[in-house]
Amino acid sequence: MVNPAFHCHGCHGEGLMREDFPILNQSIHGYPLVYLDNAATSQKPRAVLDATRNYYERNNANVHRGIHELSNRATAAYENGRERVASFFNARSSREIIFTRGTTEALNLVAHSWGRANLKAGDIILLTEMEHHSNLVPWQLVARETGAELRFIPVTGDEGLLDLSAIDSLLAAPVKLLGMTHISNSLGTINPVAELCQKARRQGVVTVVDGAQSAGHLPVDLQEIGCDFYAFSGHKICGPTGIGGLYARAEIMEQMAPYHGGGEMIQDVEFTHSTYKEPPHKFEAGTPNIAGVVGLHAAMDYLDCIGREKVFCHDQELALYAYELLTRLKGVRLFGPQKGRAGLVSFHLNEIHAHDMVTLADQKGVALRGGHHCNQPLMKKLGVDSTSRASFYFYNSFAEVDRLAEVIREIQKFFGCAAA
Ligand code: 7TS
């Protein structure tokens, strides 16, 4: 794992590899595009576009079915992709990787397949107050069905850290599952997931890590983290939309019932019942997103060419710089930790609504996100209905952060708020 205090040597705030991203080289409303909505989705390098195109032009067929050359190639590409995901996250085996449409589907799979079979009235599902709705609503659904109870590790306030002062007593209750985001998409907090998984494991608690914002943003070693489940999305790490996955520890995956039923996942079917393939294929019903896996494989290779430590330190430097510039502006409330944050800043302006902020920033070519970021309960706790968010990736530069600060000042002037 990268130490959050990791210092970057050699990143000078220039955007890395920008020339690989044709989309970044355009004007929006007459201004150069400044794309700062990477926590929502990243842009795609040529290597990923080419790999996907090459797959469709030369190798496209369905997998695990036809015994013909193209089908064999498609199957090999798909299964090689699984190997690549396993090595990217240092899973013990590719058999621990299930392909899904992304993080949301992966977390629903866990809640549905593991949750419904293992939770009952009186059990506790322990989450954090900073969960994205996709690691909250599936647990609400399963809690309603099983009678399990939801409890939450509190967030400290604007600093956005987990308050772990009562973690031992929280875990001493009959907790069956601990679910937590690795990096908060609205605060930029990096949670101590390895430490929490270790504590949970000692109590026999199953752990789920939402890796939507950590995969591809810092080195992730799943054996070191020691979680039972880890969910991620390809589109946030330079890969295509509609592909992502779930890591599930082999011992736990073997116990789980299928999620979706249909072709691909069965071994033998009778009119009234079926037997299933071995995991992970038992969890992949229907024709999978083969081209998506090919693109994801290319994205992982691409990121490892840059180096994930380098990506992390670059993003963090940009976020710290943005944090510093924004604190100088009048009436700006910043969320998330000052130190050791991931590559995003989330802020609230007293006199300007986040939707106005992002609409006006867009008019100046700056792409931000405004809203509750699928963290509604957290926003309510912090006493705001929305924040504006700038989120960075390795291709962003210090100059773009300067432009962000300049545009915010201009918007403040437009609204008649005295800019500092
Ligand atoms: N978990 C976290 C922490 C996220 O940030 C997101 C998406 C998801 C889960 C869901 O990922 P999906 O790929 O399945 O949709 N976050 C955001 C965001 O911050 N802005 O748009 C999507």
Short mmCIF file of C-alpha atoms and ligand atoms in Angstrom, two decimals:
data_model
loop_
_atom_site.label_atom_id
_atom_site.label_comp_id
_atom_site.label_asym_id
_atom_site.label_seq_id
_atom_site.Cartn_x
_atom_site.Cartn_y
_atom_site.Cartn_z
CA MET A 1 0.00 0.00 0.00
CA VAL A 2 1.08 3.54 -0.62
CA ASN A 3 1.76 5.47 2.52
CA PRO A 4 -0.55 8.50 2.39
CA ALA A 5 2.41 10.60 3.41
CA PHE A 6 4.26 9.35 0.32
CA HIS A 7 6.24 12.17 -1.19
CA CYS A 8 6.46 12.55 -4.85
CA HIS A 9 9.81 13.01 -6.48
CA GLY A 10 9.84 13.94 -10.09
CA CYS A 11 6.19 14.93 -10.64
CA HIS A 12 6.23 18.59 -11.38
CA GLY A 13 2.53 19.06 -11.80
CA GLU A 14 2.58 18.61 -15.57
CA GLY A 15 -0.24 16.44 -16.88
CA LEU A 16 1.16 12.98 -17.65
CA MET A 17 0.56 11.24 -20.99
CA ARG A 18 -1.94 13.86 -22.17
CA GLU A 19 -1.12 13.18 -25.80
CA ASP A 20 -2.63 9.68 -25.39
CA PHE A 21 -6.07 11.17 -24.70
CA PRO A 22 -7.55 12.68 -27.86
CA ILE A 23 -10.68 13.83 -26.00
CA LEU A 24 -8.71 16.21 -23.79
CA ASN A 25 -7.57 18.23 -26.77
CA GLN A 26 -10.71 20.22 -27.48
CA SER A 27 -12.47 23.46 -26.66
CA ILE A 28 -15.71 23.63 -24.74
CA HIS A 29 -17.76 26.82 -25.13
CA GLY A 30 -14.66 28.48 -26.60
CA TYR A 31 -12.29 27.51 -23.76
CA PRO A 32 -9.78 24.68 -23.55
CA LEU A 33 -11.41 21.70 -21.83
CA VAL A 34 -10.33 21.23 -18.21
CA TYR A 35 -11.71 17.82 -17.28
CA LEU A 36 -11.98 17.53 -13.50
CA ASP A 37 -14.74 14.92 -13.18
CA ASN A 38 -12.54 11.85 -12.99
CA ALA A 39 -14.20 10.41 -9.90
CA ALA A 40 -17.34 10.05 -12.02
CA THR A 41 -15.47 8.51 -14.94
CA SER A 42 -11.98 8.74 -16.39
CA GLN A 43 -11.06 9.41 -19.99
CA LYS A 44 -9.73 6.61 -22.20
CA PRO A 45 -6.27 6.48 -23.77
CA ARG A 46 -5.68 5.44 -27.38
CA ALA A 47 -4.25 2.11 -26.16
CA VAL A 48 -7.69 1.18 -24.77
CA LEU A 49 -9.59 2.45 -27.81
CA ASP A 50 -7.22 0.54 -30.13
CA ALA A 51 -7.44 -2.70 -28.13
CA THR A 52 -11.24 -2.61 -28.21
CA ARG A 53 -11.35 -1.79 -31.90
CA ASN A 54 -8.79 -4.47 -32.71
CA TYR A 55 -10.87 -7.03 -30.81
CA TYR A 56 -13.99 -6.22 -32.81
CA GLU A 57 -12.11 -6.02 -36.11
CA ARG A 58 -10.21 -9.29 -35.77
CA ASN A 59 -11.35 -11.57 -32.97
CA ASN A 60 -15.00 -10.99 -32.15
CA ALA A 61 -17.06 -14.10 -31.30
CA ASN A 62 -18.90 -15.44 -28.29
CA VAL A 63 -16.93 -17.08 -25.48
CA HIS A 64 -16.89 -20.60 -24.03
CA ARG A 65 -19.27 -21.84 -26.76
CA GLY A 66 -18.21 -22.20 -30.37
CA ILE A 67 -15.36 -24.50 -31.17
CA HIS A 68 -13.97 -22.29 -33.88
CA GLU A 69 -10.93 -20.11 -34.11
CA LEU A 70 -12.61 -16.78 -33.40
CA SER A 71 -14.47 -18.17 -30.41
CA ASN A 72 -11.24 -19.62 -29.08
CA ARG A 73 -9.56 -16.24 -29.47
CA ALA A 74 -12.44 -14.42 -27.76
CA THR A 75 -12.41 -16.95 -24.91
CA ALA A 76 -8.65 -16.58 -24.52
CA ALA A 77 -8.93 -12.77 -24.49
CA TYR A 78 -11.68 -12.94 -21.88
CA GLU A 79 -9.88 -15.38 -19.60
CA ASN A 80 -6.53 -13.57 -20.03
CA GLY A 81 -8.37 -10.47 -18.88
CA ARG A 82 -9.35 -12.32 -15.70
CA GLU A 83 -5.69 -13.23 -15.10
CA ARG A 84 -4.75 -9.59 -15.63
CA VAL A 85 -7.28 -8.36 -13.09
CA ALA A 86 -6.00 -10.91 -10.56
CA SER A 87 -2.40 -9.78 -11.06
CA PHE A 88 -3.38 -6.09 -11.02
CA PHE A 89 -4.83 -6.49 -7.52
CA ASN A 90 -2.52 -9.31 -6.38
CA ALA A 91 -5.35 -11.78 -5.82
CA ARG A 92 -4.15 -15.34 -5.20
CA SER A 93 -5.88 -16.67 -8.28
CA SER A 94 -7.95 -15.52 -11.25
CA ARG A 95 -10.65 -17.87 -9.94
CA GLU A 96 -11.30 -15.18 -7.33
CA ILE A 97 -12.34 -12.63 -9.98
CA ILE A 98 -15.95 -12.32 -11.17
CA PHE A 99 -16.63 -9.92 -14.02
CA THR A 100 -19.57 -7.57 -13.48
CA ARG A 101 -20.85 -4.38 -15.09
CA GLY A 102 -19.01 -2.41 -12.41
CA THR A 103 -18.88 -1.64 -8.71
CA THR A 104 -22.63 -1.31 -8.26
CA GLU A 105 -23.37 -4.71 -9.73
CA ALA A 106 -20.49 -6.27 -7.79
CA LEU A 107 -21.81 -4.95 -4.48
CA ASN A 108 -25.35 -6.05 -5.31
CA LEU A 109 -23.97 -9.50 -6.07
CA VAL A 110 -22.42 -9.70 -2.59
CA ALA A 111 -25.55 -8.42 -0.84
CA HIS A 112 -27.81 -10.72 -2.83
CA SER A 113 -25.78 -13.95 -2.90
CA TRP A 114 -23.82 -13.77 0.33
CA GLY A 115 -26.16 -11.51 2.31
CA ARG A 116 -29.44 -13.33 1.80
CA ALA A 117 -27.89 -16.68 2.70
CA ASN A 118 -25.89 -15.54 5.72
CA LEU A 119 -27.84 -12.75 7.44
CA LYS A 120 -30.75 -13.14 9.82
CA ALA A 121 -32.65 -11.10 12.39
CA GLY A 122 -30.32 -9.90 15.12
CA ASP A 123 -27.25 -9.77 12.87
CA ILE A 124 -25.56 -6.44 12.31
CA ILE A 125 -24.33 -5.02 9.02
CA LEU A 126 -21.71 -2.42 9.91
CA LEU A 127 -21.06 0.26 7.28
CA THR A 128 -19.50 3.71 7.40
CA GLU A 129 -21.33 7.00 7.14
CA MET A 130 -19.39 7.82 3.97
CA GLU A 131 -20.65 4.94 1.81
CA HIS A 132 -21.73 5.61 -1.75
CA HIS A 133 -25.37 4.63 -2.24
CA SER A 134 -24.17 1.52 -4.06
CA ASN A 135 -22.64 0.18 -0.84
CA LEU A 136 -25.66 1.23 1.21
CA VAL A 137 -28.91 0.62 -0.66
CA PRO A 138 -28.15 -3.07 -1.47
CA TRP A 139 -27.58 -3.63 2.27
CA GLN A 140 -30.81 -1.80 3.11
CA LEU A 141 -32.62 -4.16 0.75
CA VAL A 142 -31.06 -7.26 2.27
CA ALA A 143 -31.59 -5.94 5.81
CA ARG A 144 -35.29 -5.47 5.10
CA GLU A 145 -35.53 -9.01 3.77
CA THR A 146 -33.56 -10.75 6.50
CA GLY A 147 -34.27 -8.60 9.56
CA ALA A 148 -30.58 -7.74 9.98
CA GLU A 149 -29.79 -4.31 11.43
CA LEU A 150 -27.67 -1.56 9.86
CA ARG A 151 -25.16 0.32 12.01
CA PHE A 152 -22.59 2.92 11.03
CA ILE A 153 -19.04 3.92 11.86
CA PRO A 154 -19.35 7.71 12.24
CA VAL A 155 -17.53 10.34 10.18
CA THR A 156 -15.79 13.04 12.24
CA GLY A 157 -17.32 16.05 10.43
CA ASP A 158 -15.86 18.29 7.74
CA GLU A 159 -12.43 16.69 8.13
CA GLY A 160 -14.11 13.53 6.87
CA LEU A 161 -12.22 10.85 8.77
CA LEU A 162 -13.73 7.70 10.22
CA ASP A 163 -14.16 8.03 13.97
CA LEU A 164 -12.65 4.73 15.06
CA SER A 165 -12.67 5.49 18.78
CA ALA A 166 -15.50 3.01 19.36
CA ILE A 167 -14.59 0.48 16.69
CA ASP A 168 -13.79 -2.32 19.14
CA SER A 169 -17.15 -2.08 20.88
CA LEU A 170 -18.92 -1.71 17.52
CA LEU A 171 -17.27 -4.92 16.34
CA ALA A 172 -17.96 -6.69 19.65
CA ALA A 173 -21.71 -6.62 18.85
CA PRO A 174 -23.00 -9.48 16.64
CA VAL A 175 -21.62 -7.93 13.46
CA LYS A 176 -21.69 -10.31 10.48
CA LEU A 177 -20.43 -7.94 7.81
CA LEU A 178 -18.28 -4.82 7.64
CA GLY A 179 -18.61 -2.77 4.45
CA MET A 180 -16.46 0.27 3.75
CA THR A 181 -15.29 2.40 0.93
CA HIS A 182 -11.53 2.46 0.40
CA ILE A 183 -11.58 6.08 -0.81
CA SER A 184 -14.53 8.40 -0.34
CA ASN A 185 -15.80 9.88 -3.60
CA SER A 186 -17.13 12.98 -1.86
CA LEU A 187 -14.45 13.61 0.80
CA GLY A 188 -11.25 12.20 -0.67
CA THR A 189 -10.58 10.29 2.56
CA ILE A 190 -8.40 7.18 2.29
CA ASN A 191 -9.69 4.71 4.86
CA PRO A 192 -7.38 2.32 6.77
CA VAL A 193 -9.00 -0.73 5.19
CA ALA A 194 -6.20 -3.21 5.94
CA GLU A 195 -6.31 -2.36 9.65
CA LEU A 196 -10.10 -2.57 9.74
CA CYS A 197 -10.17 -5.88 7.86
CA GLN A 198 -7.67 -7.31 10.32
CA LYS A 199 -9.82 -6.26 13.28
CA ALA A 200 -12.94 -7.62 11.60
CA ARG A 201 -11.28 -10.93 10.74
CA ARG A 202 -10.35 -11.48 14.39
CA GLN A 203 -14.07 -11.28 15.21
CA GLY A 204 -15.05 -13.52 12.31
CA VAL A 205 -16.67 -10.61 10.47
CA VAL A 206 -16.84 -10.76 6.67
CA THR A 207 -15.42 -7.64 4.94
CA VAL A 208 -16.42 -5.81 1.76
CA VAL A 209 -14.28 -3.02 0.37
CA ASP A 210 -15.74 -0.64 -2.21
CA GLY A 211 -12.76 0.01 -4.44
CA ALA A 212 -14.47 2.25 -7.01
CA GLN A 213 -12.18 5.18 -6.19
CA SER A 214 -9.04 3.28 -5.19
CA ALA A 215 -8.58 0.78 -8.04
CA GLY A 216 -6.22 2.33 -10.57
CA HIS A 217 -5.53 5.32 -8.33
CA LEU A 218 -3.08 3.72 -5.93
CA PRO A 219 -1.46 0.30 -5.73
CA VAL A 220 -4.00 -2.14 -4.31
CA ASP A 221 -2.75 -5.44 -2.93
CA LEU A 222 -5.75 -7.53 -1.93
CA GLN A 223 -3.71 -10.07 -0.01
CA GLU A 224 -2.26 -7.25 2.05
CA ILE A 225 -5.66 -5.65 2.63
CA GLY A 226 -7.06 -9.04 3.59
CA CYS A 227 -10.68 -8.32 2.67
CA ASP A 228 -13.21 -10.97 1.63
CA PHE A 229 -14.69 -8.89 -1.19
CA TYR A 230 -13.42 -5.95 -3.26
CA ALA A 231 -15.51 -4.24 -5.94
CA PHE A 232 -14.29 -1.98 -8.75
CA SER A 233 -15.32 -0.32 -12.04
CA GLY A 234 -13.26 -0.32 -15.23
CA HIS A 235 -14.55 3.02 -16.48
CA LYS A 236 -12.94 4.92 -13.59
CA ILE A 237 -9.49 3.54 -14.42
CA CYS A 238 -9.19 4.34 -18.13
CA GLY A 239 -11.22 1.29 -19.18
CA PRO A 240 -14.58 1.10 -20.95
CA THR A 241 -17.96 1.57 -19.30
CA GLY A 242 -20.01 -1.53 -18.49
CA ILE A 243 -17.14 -3.63 -17.19
CA GLY A 244 -15.76 -4.07 -13.69
CA GLY A 245 -15.50 -6.82 -11.21
CA LEU A 246 -15.70 -8.39 -7.85
CA TYR A 247 -12.83 -10.06 -6.05
CA ALA A 248 -14.20 -12.69 -3.70
CA ARG A 249 -11.94 -14.82 -1.52
CA ALA A 250 -12.07 -18.35 -2.97
CA GLU A 251 -13.28 -20.02 0.24
CA ILE A 252 -16.22 -17.64 0.54
CA MET A 253 -17.07 -17.64 -3.18
CA GLU A 254 -17.39 -21.42 -3.16
CA GLN A 255 -20.15 -21.21 -0.55
CA MET A 256 -22.21 -18.66 -2.47
CA ALA A 257 -25.35 -19.30 -4.52
CA PRO A 258 -25.60 -17.88 -8.06
CA TYR A 259 -26.69 -14.28 -8.55
CA HIS A 260 -28.21 -14.28 -12.06
CA GLY A 261 -29.45 -17.39 -13.82
CA GLY A 262 -29.16 -18.16 -17.53
CA GLY A 263 -26.69 -19.38 -20.12
CA GLU A 264 -22.95 -19.60 -19.44
CA MET A 265 -23.34 -20.24 -15.70
CA ILE A 266 -24.85 -23.74 -15.88
CA GLN A 267 -23.38 -27.22 -16.08
CA ASP A 268 -26.54 -29.26 -16.61
CA VAL A 269 -30.16 -28.17 -16.87
CA GLU A 270 -33.33 -30.18 -16.29
CA PHE A 271 -36.85 -28.75 -16.56
CA THR A 272 -37.09 -28.27 -12.82
CA HIS A 273 -33.53 -27.73 -11.64
CA SER A 274 -29.94 -27.18 -12.72
CA THR A 275 -26.36 -27.64 -11.67
CA TYR A 276 -23.90 -24.81 -12.04
CA LYS A 277 -20.40 -24.24 -13.28
CA GLU A 278 -17.59 -23.82 -10.81
CA PRO A 279 -17.00 -20.28 -9.55
CA PRO A 280 -16.33 -17.69 -10.87
CA HIS A 281 -18.26 -18.72 -14.03
CA LYS A 282 -21.27 -19.64 -11.95
CA PHE A 283 -21.71 -15.91 -11.28
CA GLU A 284 -21.46 -14.80 -14.91
CA ALA A 285 -24.77 -15.54 -16.63
CA GLY A 286 -25.27 -14.64 -20.28
CA THR A 287 -22.88 -13.32 -22.90
CA PRO A 288 -20.34 -11.25 -21.02
CA ASN A 289 -18.80 -7.92 -21.98
CA ILE A 290 -15.87 -9.46 -23.83
CA ALA A 291 -14.77 -6.25 -25.55
CA GLY A 292 -15.03 -4.54 -22.17
CA VAL A 293 -12.62 -7.06 -20.66
CA VAL A 294 -10.21 -6.53 -23.56
CA GLY A 295 -10.35 -2.76 -22.95
CA LEU A 296 -9.96 -3.23 -19.20
CA HIS A 297 -6.90 -5.42 -19.75
CA ALA A 298 -5.35 -2.69 -21.93
CA ALA A 299 -6.21 -0.05 -19.30
CA MET A 300 -4.50 -2.06 -16.55
CA ASP A 301 -1.39 -2.53 -18.69
CA TYR A 302 -1.42 1.16 -19.49
CA LEU A 303 -1.70 2.22 -15.83
CA ASP A 304 1.08 -0.12 -14.80
CA CYS A 305 3.30 1.38 -17.50
CA ILE A 306 2.91 4.74 -15.78
CA GLY A 307 3.06 3.17 -12.31
CA ARG A 308 0.31 3.43 -9.74
CA GLU A 309 2.58 5.04 -7.09
CA LYS A 310 3.28 7.77 -9.60
CA VAL A 311 -0.41 8.17 -10.42
CA PHE A 312 -1.26 8.38 -6.73
CA CYS A 313 1.37 10.93 -5.87
CA HIS A 314 0.52 13.07 -8.90
CA ASP A 315 -3.20 13.12 -8.06
CA GLN A 316 -2.47 13.80 -4.42
CA GLU A 317 -0.19 16.73 -5.22
CA LEU A 318 -2.89 18.24 -7.42
CA ALA A 319 -5.51 17.77 -4.69
CA LEU A 320 -3.29 19.30 -2.01
CA TYR A 321 -2.53 22.23 -4.28
CA ALA A 322 -6.24 22.69 -5.05
CA TYR A 323 -7.06 22.47 -1.35
CA GLU A 324 -4.48 25.18 -0.62
CA LEU A 325 -5.76 27.50 -3.38
CA LEU A 326 -9.39 27.04 -2.41
CA THR A 327 -8.82 27.73 1.30
CA ARG A 328 -7.67 31.20 0.22
CA LEU A 329 -11.03 31.96 -1.38
CA LYS A 330 -13.70 33.71 0.63
CA GLY A 331 -16.69 31.75 1.89
CA VAL A 332 -15.39 28.34 0.77
CA ARG A 333 -15.99 25.35 3.04
CA LEU A 334 -13.76 22.39 2.21
CA PHE A 335 -14.48 18.78 3.07
CA GLY A 336 -12.16 15.88 3.71
CA PRO A 337 -8.78 15.59 5.36
CA GLN A 338 -6.10 18.18 4.78
CA LYS A 339 -3.33 15.62 4.73
CA GLY A 340 -3.14 12.17 3.18
CA ARG A 341 -6.09 12.77 0.90
CA ALA A 342 -6.82 11.16 -2.43
CA GLY A 343 -7.01 13.12 -5.68
CA LEU A 344 -10.16 15.16 -5.26
CA VAL A 345 -11.48 18.25 -3.50
CA SER A 346 -15.05 18.79 -2.46
CA PHE A 347 -16.27 22.23 -1.44
CA HIS A 348 -19.32 24.27 -0.59
CA LEU A 349 -19.85 27.99 -1.12
CA ASN A 350 -22.28 29.73 1.18
CA GLU A 351 -23.80 31.97 -1.43
CA ILE A 352 -23.60 29.83 -4.56
CA HIS A 353 -25.39 26.53 -5.09
CA ALA A 354 -23.26 23.67 -6.41
CA HIS A 355 -25.47 23.34 -9.49
CA ASP A 356 -24.91 27.01 -10.37
CA MET A 357 -21.21 26.57 -9.73
CA VAL A 358 -20.81 23.60 -12.07
CA THR A 359 -23.09 25.11 -14.72
CA LEU A 360 -21.08 28.32 -14.83
CA ALA A 361 -17.76 26.47 -14.62
CA ASP A 362 -18.86 24.43 -17.65
CA GLN A 363 -19.45 27.68 -19.54
CA LYS A 364 -15.72 28.34 -19.00
CA GLY A 365 -14.69 24.86 -20.12
CA VAL A 366 -14.17 23.39 -16.64
CA ALA A 367 -15.97 20.08 -16.03
CA LEU A 368 -16.84 19.61 -12.34
CA ARG A 369 -19.48 17.62 -10.52
CA GLY A 370 -22.08 19.19 -8.27
CA GLY A 371 -24.62 17.38 -6.13
CA HIS A 372 -24.79 14.85 -3.33
CA HIS A 373 -22.42 12.47 -5.18
CA CYS A 374 -24.60 9.51 -4.15
CA ASN A 375 -23.71 10.24 -0.52
CA GLN A 376 -27.02 11.73 0.57
CA PRO A 377 -26.97 10.62 4.24
CA LEU A 378 -23.43 12.01 4.61
CA MET A 379 -24.45 15.34 3.05
CA LYS A 380 -27.36 15.53 5.49
CA LYS A 381 -25.01 14.86 8.38
CA LEU A 382 -22.66 17.60 7.18
CA GLY A 383 -25.63 19.95 6.87
CA VAL A 384 -25.36 20.59 3.10
CA ASP A 385 -27.51 19.34 0.25
CA SER A 386 -24.64 19.26 -2.21
CA THR A 387 -20.99 20.07 -2.82
CA SER A 388 -18.97 20.97 -5.88
CA ARG A 389 -16.21 18.51 -6.61
CA ALA A 390 -13.03 18.61 -8.67
CA SER A 391 -11.45 15.19 -9.11
CA PHE A 392 -8.09 14.59 -10.72
CA TYR A 393 -6.23 11.95 -12.66
CA PHE A 394 -2.66 11.67 -13.88
CA TYR A 395 -3.34 13.69 -17.07
CA ASN A 396 -4.41 16.77 -15.10
CA SER A 397 -1.91 19.54 -14.40
CA PHE A 398 -1.18 22.27 -11.87
CA ALA A 399 -2.15 24.78 -14.56
CA GLU A 400 -5.61 23.23 -14.65
CA VAL A 401 -5.91 23.62 -10.89
CA ASP A 402 -4.94 27.29 -11.30
CA ARG A 403 -7.66 27.57 -13.93
CA LEU A 404 -10.17 25.99 -11.53
CA ALA A 405 -9.37 28.54 -8.82
CA GLU A 406 -9.53 31.38 -11.35
CA VAL A 407 -12.94 30.23 -12.61
CA ILE A 408 -14.32 29.93 -9.07
CA ARG A 409 -13.16 33.50 -8.37
CA GLU A 410 -14.86 34.70 -11.56
CA ILE A 411 -18.09 32.95 -10.56
CA GLN A 412 -17.91 34.49 -7.11
CA LYS A 413 -17.55 37.92 -8.72
CA PHE A 414 -20.48 37.18 -11.03
CA PHE A 415 -22.62 36.41 -7.98
CA GLY A 416 -21.39 39.55 -6.27
CA CYS A 417 -19.53 37.62 -3.58
CA ALA A 418 -16.35 39.51 -2.82
CA ALA A 419 -13.54 37.24 -3.94
CA ALA A 420 -10.54 37.15 -1.68
N1 7TS B 1 -18.63 3.48 -4.95
C1 7TS B 1 -17.98 4.65 -4.97
C2 7TS B 1 -17.10 5.05 -3.85
C3 7TS B 1 -18.13 5.47 -6.09
O1 7TS B 1 -17.48 6.63 -6.14
C4 7TS B 1 -18.97 5.07 -7.17
C5 7TS B 1 -19.25 5.95 -8.35
C6 7TS B 1 -19.60 3.82 -7.08
C7 7TS B 1 -19.41 3.06 -5.95
C8 7TS B 1 -20.45 3.28 -8.17
O2 7TS B 1 -19.69 2.97 -9.29
P1 7TS B 1 -20.37 2.48 -10.66
O3 7TS B 1 -19.25 2.44 -11.64
O4 7TS B 1 -20.97 1.16 -10.41
O5 7TS B 1 -21.40 3.52 -10.99
N2 7TS B 1 -19.06 7.30 -8.09
C9 7TS B 1 -19.47 8.34 -8.86
C10 7TS B 1 -19.17 9.66 -8.56
O6 7TS B 1 -18.53 10.03 -7.58
N3 7TS B 1 -19.72 10.45 -9.49
O7 7TS B 1 -20.35 9.68 -10.39
C11 7TS B 1 -20.20 8.35 -10.02
#
